[in-house]
Amino acid sequence: MQEILVRRLEEYIRINNPNLMLHLQMEKADVDYVRKKVQHVESLLTELLAADIPLYIIEDSCMDVLTLDLRPSKFNYLLLLLRENFSTHYERFGMSGILLLEVANLVAFCQPLLDTLGFNEENETDKNSDNTVIQAMQDYLQSN
């Protein structure tokens, strides 16, 4: 079961937090990071397995805990704002093969602002916050 969770968490990070995966791979810490996160749900996993709960429910319950600090995806949020509000940059980055890297840079640039705004699953669709983030993105794009 641990190996299933490792694979699912790796896949989740690749899709929703590729900036994190890129950072971890550069530091050669991706395997350790994922395995340590899975170790943190070991007691939950043991408890759920002992309760004779179906495996798919156990996997989903563990993934909810494993991804709690990775949601919502700042990467996907900024990628969407880039595509919708800065389509020229989005297309140019995509054609140049640097889209992932540029959005990862945007995440790092906007991280303090997203923290200040309290970016979370409840407010990720807040238009007022979107406008503030879009302004920060514009500042980033103009400076680079």
Coordinates of C-alpha atoms in Angstrom, one line a residue:
M1 CA 0.0 0.0 0.0
Q2 CA 2.9 2.4 0.8
E3 CA 4.2 2.0 -2.8
I4 CA 0.8 2.8 -4.2
L5 CA 0.7 5.9 -2.1
V6 CA 4.2 6.9 -3.2
R7 CA 3.3 6.5 -6.8
R8 CA 0.0 8.4 -6.4
L9 CA 1.7 11.2 -4.5
E10 CA 4.5 11.5 -7.1
E11 CA 1.8 11.7 -9.8
Y12 CA -0.2 14.3 -7.9
I13 CA 2.9 16.5 -7.4
R14 CA 3.9 16.2 -11.1
I15 CA 0.4 17.3 -12.2
N16 CA -0.4 19.9 -9.5
N17 CA 2.9 21.1 -8.2
P18 CA 5.5 20.6 -10.9
N19 CA 7.4 23.6 -9.5
L20 CA 7.9 21.6 -6.2
M21 CA 8.9 18.5 -8.2
L22 CA 11.4 20.5 -10.2
H23 CA 12.9 22.0 -7.0
L24 CA 13.1 18.6 -5.3
Q25 CA 14.7 17.0 -8.3
M26 CA 17.3 19.7 -8.6
E27 CA 18.2 19.0 -4.9
K28 CA 18.0 15.2 -5.5
A29 CA 15.4 15.1 -2.7
D30 CA 12.3 14.0 -4.6
V31 CA 12.3 10.4 -3.5
D32 CA 13.1 11.3 0.2
Y33 CA 10.4 13.9 0.3
V34 CA 7.7 11.6 -1.0
R35 CA 8.7 8.7 1.1
K36 CA 8.8 10.8 4.3
K37 CA 5.3 12.2 3.5
V38 CA 4.0 8.7 3.1
Q39 CA 5.6 7.7 6.4
H40 CA 3.6 10.5 8.1
V41 CA 0.3 8.6 7.3
E42 CA 1.6 5.3 8.5
S43 CA -0.6 5.2 11.6
L44 CA -3.7 6.3 9.7
L45 CA -2.9 3.6 7.1
T46 CA -2.5 0.9 9.8
E47 CA -5.7 2.0 11.5
L48 CA -7.7 2.0 8.2
L49 CA -6.3 -1.4 7.1
A50 CA -7.2 -2.9 10.5
A51 CA -10.8 -1.5 10.2
D52 CA -11.2 -3.6 7.0
I53 CA -12.1 -0.6 4.9
P54 CA -12.0 -1.0 1.1
L55 CA -8.6 -0.2 -0.3
Y56 CA -9.7 2.6 -2.6
I57 CA -11.2 4.4 0.3
I58 CA -8.0 4.0 2.3
E59 CA -6.0 5.3 -0.6
D60 CA -8.2 8.3 -1.0
S61 CA -8.2 9.1 2.7
C62 CA -4.4 8.9 2.8
M63 CA -4.1 11.0 -0.3
D64 CA -6.4 13.7 1.3
V65 CA -3.9 13.9 4.2
L66 CA -0.8 13.7 2.0
T67 CA -1.9 16.5 -0.3
L68 CA -3.4 18.8 2.3
D69 CA -0.4 21.2 2.3
L70 CA -0.2 21.0 -1.5
R71 CA -3.7 22.3 -2.2
P72 CA -4.8 24.3 -3.9
S73 CA -2.2 24.2 -6.6
K74 CA -0.5 27.6 -6.8
F75 CA 1.2 26.4 -10.0
N76 CA -2.1 25.6 -11.7
Y77 CA -3.7 28.8 -10.4
L78 CA -1.0 31.0 -11.8
L79 CA -0.8 29.0 -15.1
L80 CA -4.5 29.6 -15.6
L81 CA -4.2 33.3 -14.8
L82 CA -1.2 33.5 -17.2
R83 CA -3.1 31.8 -20.0
E84 CA -6.2 33.9 -19.5
N85 CA -4.6 37.3 -18.9
F86 CA -1.2 37.2 -20.6
S87 CA -1.8 34.9 -23.5
T88 CA 1.1 36.3 -25.5
H89 CA 3.5 35.4 -22.7
Y90 CA 1.9 32.1 -22.2
E91 CA 2.2 31.1 -25.9
R92 CA 5.8 32.4 -26.1
F93 CA 6.8 30.5 -23.0
G94 CA 5.1 27.4 -24.4
M95 CA 6.7 27.7 -27.8
S96 CA 10.2 28.3 -26.2
G97 CA 9.8 25.2 -23.9
I98 CA 10.1 27.3 -20.8
L99 CA 6.5 27.4 -19.6
L100 CA 7.1 25.1 -16.6
L101 CA 10.1 27.1 -15.6
E102 CA 8.5 30.5 -15.9
V103 CA 5.4 29.5 -14.0
A104 CA 7.6 28.0 -11.3
N105 CA 9.4 31.4 -11.2
L106 CA 6.0 33.1 -11.0
V107 CA 5.0 30.8 -8.0
A108 CA 8.2 31.8 -6.2
F109 CA 7.7 35.5 -7.1
C110 CA 4.0 35.5 -6.0
Q111 CA 4.5 33.2 -2.9
P112 CA 4.7 36.1 -0.4
L113 CA 1.6 37.7 -1.9
L114 CA -0.3 34.4 -1.9
D115 CA 0.6 33.9 1.7
T116 CA -0.6 37.4 2.6
L117 CA -3.9 36.8 0.8
G118 CA -4.3 33.5 2.7
F119 CA -4.6 31.6 -0.6
N120 CA -6.5 28.4 0.1
E121 CA -9.2 26.2 -1.4
E122 CA -12.0 28.4 -0.1
N123 CA -10.8 31.6 -1.7
E124 CA -8.9 30.4 -4.8
T125 CA -11.7 31.8 -7.0
D126 CA -11.9 35.2 -5.3
K127 CA -11.9 37.8 -8.1
N128 CA -10.4 40.5 -5.8
S129 CA -7.5 38.3 -5.0
D130 CA -7.1 37.4 -8.7
N131 CA -6.8 41.1 -9.6
T132 CA -4.1 41.6 -7.0
V133 CA -2.2 38.5 -8.2
I134 CA -2.6 39.5 -11.8
Q135 CA -1.0 42.9 -11.0
A136 CA 2.0 41.1 -9.3
M137 CA 2.3 38.8 -12.4
Q138 CA 2.4 41.9 -14.6
D139 CA 5.2 43.3 -12.5
Y140 CA 7.1 40.1 -12.8
L141 CA 6.6 39.8 -16.6
Q142 CA 7.6 43.4 -17.2
S143 CA 10.8 43.0 -15.1
N144 CA 11.9 39.9 -17.0

